[in-house]
Coordinates of C-alpha atoms in Angstrom, one line a residue:
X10 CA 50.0 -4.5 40.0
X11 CA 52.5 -2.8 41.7
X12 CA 55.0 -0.9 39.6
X13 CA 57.3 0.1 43.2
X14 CA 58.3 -1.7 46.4
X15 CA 58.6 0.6 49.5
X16 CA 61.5 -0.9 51.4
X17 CA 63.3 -3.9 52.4
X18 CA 62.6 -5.5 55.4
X19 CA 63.8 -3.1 58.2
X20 CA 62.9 -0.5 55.8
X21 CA 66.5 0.4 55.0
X22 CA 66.8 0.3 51.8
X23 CA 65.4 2.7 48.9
X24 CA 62.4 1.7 47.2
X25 CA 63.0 0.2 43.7
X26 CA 60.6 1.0 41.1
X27 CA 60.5 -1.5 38.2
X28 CA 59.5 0.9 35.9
X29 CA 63.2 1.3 35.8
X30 CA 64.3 -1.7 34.9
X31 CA 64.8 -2.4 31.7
X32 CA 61.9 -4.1 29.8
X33 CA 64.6 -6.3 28.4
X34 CA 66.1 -7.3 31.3
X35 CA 62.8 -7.6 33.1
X36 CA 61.8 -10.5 30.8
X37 CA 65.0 -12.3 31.4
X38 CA 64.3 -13.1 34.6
X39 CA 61.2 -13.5 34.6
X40 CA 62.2 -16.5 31.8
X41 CA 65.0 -17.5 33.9
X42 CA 62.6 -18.3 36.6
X43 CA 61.1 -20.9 34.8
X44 CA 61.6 -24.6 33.1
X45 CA 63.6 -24.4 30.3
X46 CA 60.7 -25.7 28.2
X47 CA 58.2 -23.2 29.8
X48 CA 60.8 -20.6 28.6
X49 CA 61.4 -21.9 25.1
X50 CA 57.5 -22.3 24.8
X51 CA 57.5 -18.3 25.4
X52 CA 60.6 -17.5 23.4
X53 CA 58.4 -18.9 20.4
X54 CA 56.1 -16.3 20.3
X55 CA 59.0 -13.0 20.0
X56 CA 60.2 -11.6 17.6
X57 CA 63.8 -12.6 16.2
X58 CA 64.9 -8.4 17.4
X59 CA 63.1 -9.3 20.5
X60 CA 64.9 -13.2 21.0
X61 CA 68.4 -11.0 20.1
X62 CA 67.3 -8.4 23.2
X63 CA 66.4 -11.3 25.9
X64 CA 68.7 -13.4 25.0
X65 CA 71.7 -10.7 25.5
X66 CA 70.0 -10.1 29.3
X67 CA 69.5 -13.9 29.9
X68 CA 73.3 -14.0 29.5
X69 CA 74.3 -11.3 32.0
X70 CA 71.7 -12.8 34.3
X71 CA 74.5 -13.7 36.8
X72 CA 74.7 -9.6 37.7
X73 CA 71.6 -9.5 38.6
X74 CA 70.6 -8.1 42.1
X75 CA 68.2 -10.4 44.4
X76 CA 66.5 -7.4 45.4
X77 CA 65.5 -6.5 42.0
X78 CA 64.5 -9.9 41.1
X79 CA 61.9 -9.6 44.2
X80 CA 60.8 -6.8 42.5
X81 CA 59.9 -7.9 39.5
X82 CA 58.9 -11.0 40.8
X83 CA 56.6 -9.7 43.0
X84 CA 55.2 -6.8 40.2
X85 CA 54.6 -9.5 37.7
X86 CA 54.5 -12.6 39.0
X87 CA 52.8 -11.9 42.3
X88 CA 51.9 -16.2 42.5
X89 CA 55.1 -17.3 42.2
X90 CA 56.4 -18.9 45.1
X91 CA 59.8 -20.2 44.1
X92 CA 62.2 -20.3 41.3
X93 CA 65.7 -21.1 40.3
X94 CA 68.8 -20.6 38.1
X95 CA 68.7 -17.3 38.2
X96 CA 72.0 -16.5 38.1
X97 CA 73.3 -20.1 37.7
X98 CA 74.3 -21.5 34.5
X99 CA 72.3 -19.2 32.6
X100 CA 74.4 -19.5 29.6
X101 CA 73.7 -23.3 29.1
X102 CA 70.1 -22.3 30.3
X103 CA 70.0 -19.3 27.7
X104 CA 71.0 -22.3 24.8
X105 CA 69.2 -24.9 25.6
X106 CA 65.8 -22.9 25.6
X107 CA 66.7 -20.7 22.7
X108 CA 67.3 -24.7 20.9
X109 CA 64.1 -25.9 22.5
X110 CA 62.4 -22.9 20.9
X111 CA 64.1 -22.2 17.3
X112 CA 65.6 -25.2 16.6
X113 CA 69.6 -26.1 16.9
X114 CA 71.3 -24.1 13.4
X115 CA 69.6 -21.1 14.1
X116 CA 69.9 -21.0 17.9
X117 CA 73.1 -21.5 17.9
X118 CA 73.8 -19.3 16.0
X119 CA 72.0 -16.4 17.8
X120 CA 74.2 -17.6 21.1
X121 CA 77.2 -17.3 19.4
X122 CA 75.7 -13.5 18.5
X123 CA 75.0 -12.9 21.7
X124 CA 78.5 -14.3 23.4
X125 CA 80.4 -12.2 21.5
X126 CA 79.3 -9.5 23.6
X127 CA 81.5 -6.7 22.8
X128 CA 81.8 -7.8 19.5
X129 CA 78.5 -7.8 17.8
X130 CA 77.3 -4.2 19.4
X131 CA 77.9 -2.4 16.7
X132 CA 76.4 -5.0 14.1
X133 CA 73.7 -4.9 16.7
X134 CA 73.0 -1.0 17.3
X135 CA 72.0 -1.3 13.0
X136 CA 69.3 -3.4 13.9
X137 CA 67.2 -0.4 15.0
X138 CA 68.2 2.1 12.3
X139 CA 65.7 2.6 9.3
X140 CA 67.7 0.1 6.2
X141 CA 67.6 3.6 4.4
X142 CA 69.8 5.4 7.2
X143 CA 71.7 1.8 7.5
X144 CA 72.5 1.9 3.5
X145 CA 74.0 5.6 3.8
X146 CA 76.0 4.3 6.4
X147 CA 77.6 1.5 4.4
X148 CA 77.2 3.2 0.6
X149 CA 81.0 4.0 1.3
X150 CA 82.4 1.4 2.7
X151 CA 84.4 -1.7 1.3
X152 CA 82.2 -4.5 -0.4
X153 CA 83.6 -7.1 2.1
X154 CA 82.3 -5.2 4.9
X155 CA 78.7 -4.2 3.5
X156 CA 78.6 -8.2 2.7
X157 CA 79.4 -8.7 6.3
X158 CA 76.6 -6.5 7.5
X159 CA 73.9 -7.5 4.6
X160 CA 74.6 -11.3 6.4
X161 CA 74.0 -10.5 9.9
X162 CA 71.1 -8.3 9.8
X163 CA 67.6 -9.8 9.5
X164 CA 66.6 -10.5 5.6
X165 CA 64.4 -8.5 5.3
X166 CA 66.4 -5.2 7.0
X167 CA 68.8 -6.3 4.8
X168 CA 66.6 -6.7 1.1
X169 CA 65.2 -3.2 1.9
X170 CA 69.1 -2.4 2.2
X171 CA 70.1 -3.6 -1.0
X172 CA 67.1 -1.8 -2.7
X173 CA 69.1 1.7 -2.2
X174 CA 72.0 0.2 -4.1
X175 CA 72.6 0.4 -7.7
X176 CA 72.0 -2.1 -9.8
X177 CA 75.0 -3.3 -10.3
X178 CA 76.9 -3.6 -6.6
X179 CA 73.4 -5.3 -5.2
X180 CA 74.8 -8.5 -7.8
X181 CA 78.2 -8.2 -6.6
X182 CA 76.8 -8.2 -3.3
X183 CA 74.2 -10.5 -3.5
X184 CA 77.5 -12.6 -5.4
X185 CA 79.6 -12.3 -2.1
X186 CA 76.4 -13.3 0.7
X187 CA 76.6 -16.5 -1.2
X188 CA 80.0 -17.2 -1.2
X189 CA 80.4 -16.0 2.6
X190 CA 80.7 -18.8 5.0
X191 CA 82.0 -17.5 8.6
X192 CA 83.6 -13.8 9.3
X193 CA 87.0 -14.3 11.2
X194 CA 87.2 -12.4 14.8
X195 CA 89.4 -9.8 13.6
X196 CA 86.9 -8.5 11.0
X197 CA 84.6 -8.5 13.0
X198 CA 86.7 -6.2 15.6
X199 CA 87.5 -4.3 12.6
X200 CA 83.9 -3.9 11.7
X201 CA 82.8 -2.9 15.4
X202 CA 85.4 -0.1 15.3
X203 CA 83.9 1.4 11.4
X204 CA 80.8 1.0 12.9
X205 CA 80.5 2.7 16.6
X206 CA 83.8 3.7 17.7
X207 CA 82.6 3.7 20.9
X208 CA 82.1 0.4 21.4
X209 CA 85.7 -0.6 22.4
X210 CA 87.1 -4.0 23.0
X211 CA 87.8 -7.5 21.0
X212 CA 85.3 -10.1 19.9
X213 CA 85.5 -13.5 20.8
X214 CA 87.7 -16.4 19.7
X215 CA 84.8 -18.0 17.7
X216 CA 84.2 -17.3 13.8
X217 CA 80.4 -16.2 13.6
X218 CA 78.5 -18.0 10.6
X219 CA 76.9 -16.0 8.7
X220 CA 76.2 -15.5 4.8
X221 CA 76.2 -18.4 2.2
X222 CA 73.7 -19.2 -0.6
X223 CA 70.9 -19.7 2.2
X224 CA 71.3 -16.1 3.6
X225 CA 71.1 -15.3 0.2
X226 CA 68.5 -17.0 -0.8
X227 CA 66.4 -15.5 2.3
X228 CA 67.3 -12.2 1.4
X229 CA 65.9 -12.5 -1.9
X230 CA 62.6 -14.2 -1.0
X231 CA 61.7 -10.4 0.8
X232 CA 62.8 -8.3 -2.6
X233 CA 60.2 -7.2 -4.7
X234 CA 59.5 -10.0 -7.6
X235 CA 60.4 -7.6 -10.5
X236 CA 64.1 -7.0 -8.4
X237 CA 64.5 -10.5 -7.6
X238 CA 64.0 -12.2 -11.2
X239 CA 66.7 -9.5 -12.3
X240 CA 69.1 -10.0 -9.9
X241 CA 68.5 -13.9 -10.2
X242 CA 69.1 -13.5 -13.9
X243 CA 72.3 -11.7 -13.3
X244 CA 73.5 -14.2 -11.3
X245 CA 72.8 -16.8 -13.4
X246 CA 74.8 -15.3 -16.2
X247 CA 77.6 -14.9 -13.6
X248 CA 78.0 -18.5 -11.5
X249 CA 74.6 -21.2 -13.0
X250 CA 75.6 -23.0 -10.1
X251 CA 75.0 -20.9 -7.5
X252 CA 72.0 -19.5 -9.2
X253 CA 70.8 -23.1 -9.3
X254 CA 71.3 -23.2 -5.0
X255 CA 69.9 -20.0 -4.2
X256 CA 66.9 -21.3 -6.6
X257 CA 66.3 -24.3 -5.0
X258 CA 67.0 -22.6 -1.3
X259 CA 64.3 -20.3 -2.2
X260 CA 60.7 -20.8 -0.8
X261 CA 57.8 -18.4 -2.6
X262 CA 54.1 -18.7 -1.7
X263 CA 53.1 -21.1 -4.3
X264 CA 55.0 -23.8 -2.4
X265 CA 52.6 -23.8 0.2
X266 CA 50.9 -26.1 -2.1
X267 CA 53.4 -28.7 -1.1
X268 CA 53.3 -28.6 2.5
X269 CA 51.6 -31.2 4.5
X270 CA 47.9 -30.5 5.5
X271 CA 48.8 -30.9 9.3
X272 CA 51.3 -27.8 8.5
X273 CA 48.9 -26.0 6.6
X274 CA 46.3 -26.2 9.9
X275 CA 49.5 -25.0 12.0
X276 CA 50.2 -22.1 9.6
X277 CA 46.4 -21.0 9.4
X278 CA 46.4 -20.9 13.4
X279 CA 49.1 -18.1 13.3
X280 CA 47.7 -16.0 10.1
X281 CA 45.8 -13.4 10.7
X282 CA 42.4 -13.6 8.5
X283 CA 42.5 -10.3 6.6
X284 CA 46.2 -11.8 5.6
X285 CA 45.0 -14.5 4.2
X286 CA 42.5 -13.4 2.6
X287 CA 44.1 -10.5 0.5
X288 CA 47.3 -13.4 0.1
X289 CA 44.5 -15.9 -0.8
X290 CA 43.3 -13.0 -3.5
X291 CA 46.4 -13.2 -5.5
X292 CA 46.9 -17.1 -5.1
X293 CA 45.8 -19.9 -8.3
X294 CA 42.7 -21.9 -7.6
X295 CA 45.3 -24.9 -6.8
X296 CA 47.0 -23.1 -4.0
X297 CA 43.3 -21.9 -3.0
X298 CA 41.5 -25.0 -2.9
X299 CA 44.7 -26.4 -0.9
X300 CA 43.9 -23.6 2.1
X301 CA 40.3 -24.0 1.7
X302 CA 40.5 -28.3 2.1
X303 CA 41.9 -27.1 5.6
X304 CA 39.3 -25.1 7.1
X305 CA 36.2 -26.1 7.9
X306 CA 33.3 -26.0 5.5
X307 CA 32.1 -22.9 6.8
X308 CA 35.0 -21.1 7.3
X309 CA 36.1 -21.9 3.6
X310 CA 33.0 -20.8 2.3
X311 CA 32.8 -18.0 4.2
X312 CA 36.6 -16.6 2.9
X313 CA 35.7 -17.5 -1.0
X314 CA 32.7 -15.2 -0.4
X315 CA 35.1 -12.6 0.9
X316 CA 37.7 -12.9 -1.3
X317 CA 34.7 -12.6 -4.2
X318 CA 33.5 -9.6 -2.8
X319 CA 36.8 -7.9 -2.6
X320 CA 37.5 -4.6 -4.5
X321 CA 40.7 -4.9 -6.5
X322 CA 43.8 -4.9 -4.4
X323 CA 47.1 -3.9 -5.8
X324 CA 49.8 -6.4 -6.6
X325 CA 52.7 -4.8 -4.3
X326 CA 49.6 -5.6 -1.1
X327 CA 49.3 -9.0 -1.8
X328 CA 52.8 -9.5 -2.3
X329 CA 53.4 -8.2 0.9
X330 CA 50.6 -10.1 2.7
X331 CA 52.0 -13.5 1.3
X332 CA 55.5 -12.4 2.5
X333 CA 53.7 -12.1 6.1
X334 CA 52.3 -15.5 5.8
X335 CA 55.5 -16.5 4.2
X336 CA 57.6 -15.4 7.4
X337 CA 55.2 -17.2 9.8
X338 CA 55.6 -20.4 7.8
X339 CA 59.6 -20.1 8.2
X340 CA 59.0 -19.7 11.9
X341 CA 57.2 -22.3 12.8
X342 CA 59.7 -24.7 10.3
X343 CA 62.1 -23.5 12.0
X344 CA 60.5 -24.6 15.2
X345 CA 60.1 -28.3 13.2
X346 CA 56.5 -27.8 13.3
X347 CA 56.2 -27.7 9.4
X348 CA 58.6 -28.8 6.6
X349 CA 59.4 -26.0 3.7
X350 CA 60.4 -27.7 0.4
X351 CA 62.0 -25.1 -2.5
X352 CA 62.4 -24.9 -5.7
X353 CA 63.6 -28.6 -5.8
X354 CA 62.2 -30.2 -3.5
X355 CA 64.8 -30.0 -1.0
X356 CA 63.4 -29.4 2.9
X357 CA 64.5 -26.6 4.5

C-alpha cells in the first residue's frame, strides 16, 4: 500500500505523503465516502474518544483538499472507483450516521459536542489526561465547574476522578451531576478560558446537555462497590428521592439476568472469552446458568470446566471484568440491539 503519491498529473505538484495526514482526519473521509449506513455500521465498532475524534474531522470535511482525498483514497481504498459528499452537507451526513450508529439521545448529543467547536476544546484536551493529573487540575476550582467537567467527560474518566476527592466533596458533587440539566454557553466560555487559555473564542448559542441523575447514575456503575454503597448511602440521607432515581438508573451485572436471550447471544458475540469467564467466576449460579442456556452445549460445558479449574481470582478482577462486559452491554443498548432494565425495571 502506498503510503506517498509522486506528483499530480503534469508532475507539478509535490508529492503528498499520507503518513502526514492526520489519522483522524484520514478516517473521515474515508467515512464520508460511503453510505451513511455503511458509515454508521463502522462508527459502531470505535470507541466513544475515537467517535468524539472523527466526528470533529467529519465536520470540517468541507476544508478538505481533493488532492488529499486522492491520496488517501488511493493509499486505502485503492478499489474505490467513485464516492460522494465529501465536502457536501457533511454536518447532516456527520448526524445522521452518528444516529444510525448510537442511537438519537446520545448522538445528538455528541454533535452538539462537536459543533461547538471552539467551545468544547478545552473540555476536550481532558479527555487525554490521566483522571489523576485531570483531578489536580480541578481540586481548586469551584464545585460548579468540577460538576461541569465530571458531566462531560466519559464515566468512567470521570469515577476514577472523583476517587482522588475526599469523601465528602465526591457527595456534594455526585449531589450536583444529578441536579445538572444543561450548562448555559457562557459557562461553558468561562470554563474553556479556566481550562486552556489558549483556546480563544465563544461557544455556540446552544445549551449542551449534560449531567442529571442518569450521568450520575453512569458514573457510579464504574466506582468501586465499597465507594459506591457509601456514596449511595450518603445520598440517600441527603435527597431519598434522587437516591431512589439514580437506583433505579443504575444497571449492575446481576441484571443481565433480565435481559432477553436474543440480547444475551448479542452481548456474548462481543465478550471476549477470558472476560467472561473470570466475570462468570464471580456471578450466582442463576446469572450462570442464564449465560450458559445461551451457548451451545459444548461451549457451556467447556466454560463451567474452566471456570472450575480456575485458581482463585481476586474480587477487584472480576469486578473489573464484569464492568468490561457491562460497558459492551450499554453499547450495543444504546445501538437498540439489547434493552437494559435497572433497579426497577425501568429500560434504559
Amino acid at each position: 500500500m502506498a503510503n506517498e503519491i509522486a506528483t499530480t498529473e503534469g508532475g507539478e505538484q509535490p508529492a503528498i505523503d499520507v503518513s502526514s495526514i492526520p489519522g483522524e482526519e484520514r478516517a473521515a473521509i474515508l467515512l464520508l465516502s460511503l453510505s451513511e449506513a455503511d458509515a454508521a455500521g463502522i462508527i459502531r465498532h470505535l470507541e466513544p474518544k475515537q467517535v468524539q475524534r472523527v466526528g470533529s474531522a467529519m465536520a470540517k470535511a468541507a476544508d478538505l483538499n481533493s488532492d488529499k482525498v486522492s491520496v488517501v483514497h488511493r493509499a486505502f481504498l485503492e478499489d474505490i472507483q467513485k464516492y460522494t459528499n465529501i465536502g457536501m452537507g457533511s454536518e447532516d451526513f456527520m448526524r445522521n450516521a452518528l444516529v444510525a450508529a448510537l442511537g438519537e439521545d446520545k448522538a445528538n448529543n455528541l454533535v452538539d459536542q462537536i459543533l461547538l467547536g471552539t467551545g468544547s476544546k478545552g473540555l476536550d484536551s481532558l479527555k487525554w489526561m490521566d483522571p489523576r493529573q485531570v483531578a489536580s487540575i480541578i481540586i481548586n476550582e469551584h464545585p460548579q465547574i468540577q460538576t461541569i467537567v465530571l458531566s462531560y467527560l466519559e464515566s468512567d474518566q470521570s469515577a476514577e476522578i472523583l476517587s482522588q476527592f475526599p469523601e465528602r466533596v465526591r457527595l456534594d458533587l455526585m449531589m450536583r451531576i444529578a441536579n445538572l440539566e444543561e450548562v448555559q454557553p457562557s459557562a461553558l466560555a468561562e470554563l474553556n478560558e479556566i481550562m486552556e487559555k489558549q483556546f480563544a473564542g465563544q461557544a455556540g448559542a446552544q445549551a449542551a446537555k449534560i449531567g442529571g441523575t442518569k450521568a450520575a447514575a453512569e458514573i457510579m456503575n464504574f466506582m468501586d462497590n465499597s465507594v459506591e454503597g457509601i456514596l449511595m448511602d450518603q445520598i440517600r440521607e441527603q435527597d431519598e428521592d434522587m437516591a431512589t432515581q439514580i437506583q433505579d438508573l443504575m444497571f449492575v451485572f446481576e441484571n443481565l439476568a433480565e435481559v432477553d436471550d436474543n440480547g444475551i447471544q448479542k452481548l456474548l458475540r462481543d465478550v471476549p472469552q477470558d472476560v467472561l469467564q473470570k466475570a462468570l467466576k464471580g456471578a450466582d449460579d442463576g446469572l450462570q446458568e442464564k449465560i450458559f442456556k445461551n451457548m451451545s452445549k459444548r461451549a457451556a460445558d467447556m466454560m463451567r470446566d474452566d471456570i472450575e479449574a480456575m485458581p482463585p481470582v481476586r474480587v477487584a478482577d472480576v469486578e473489573t471484568a464484569q464492568k468490561e462486559i457491562l460497558s459492551i452491554a450499554r453499547r450495543l443498548a444504546d445501538n437498540g440491539e439489547l434493552m437494559l432494565s435497572g433497579g426497577a425495571d425501568e429500560f434504559l
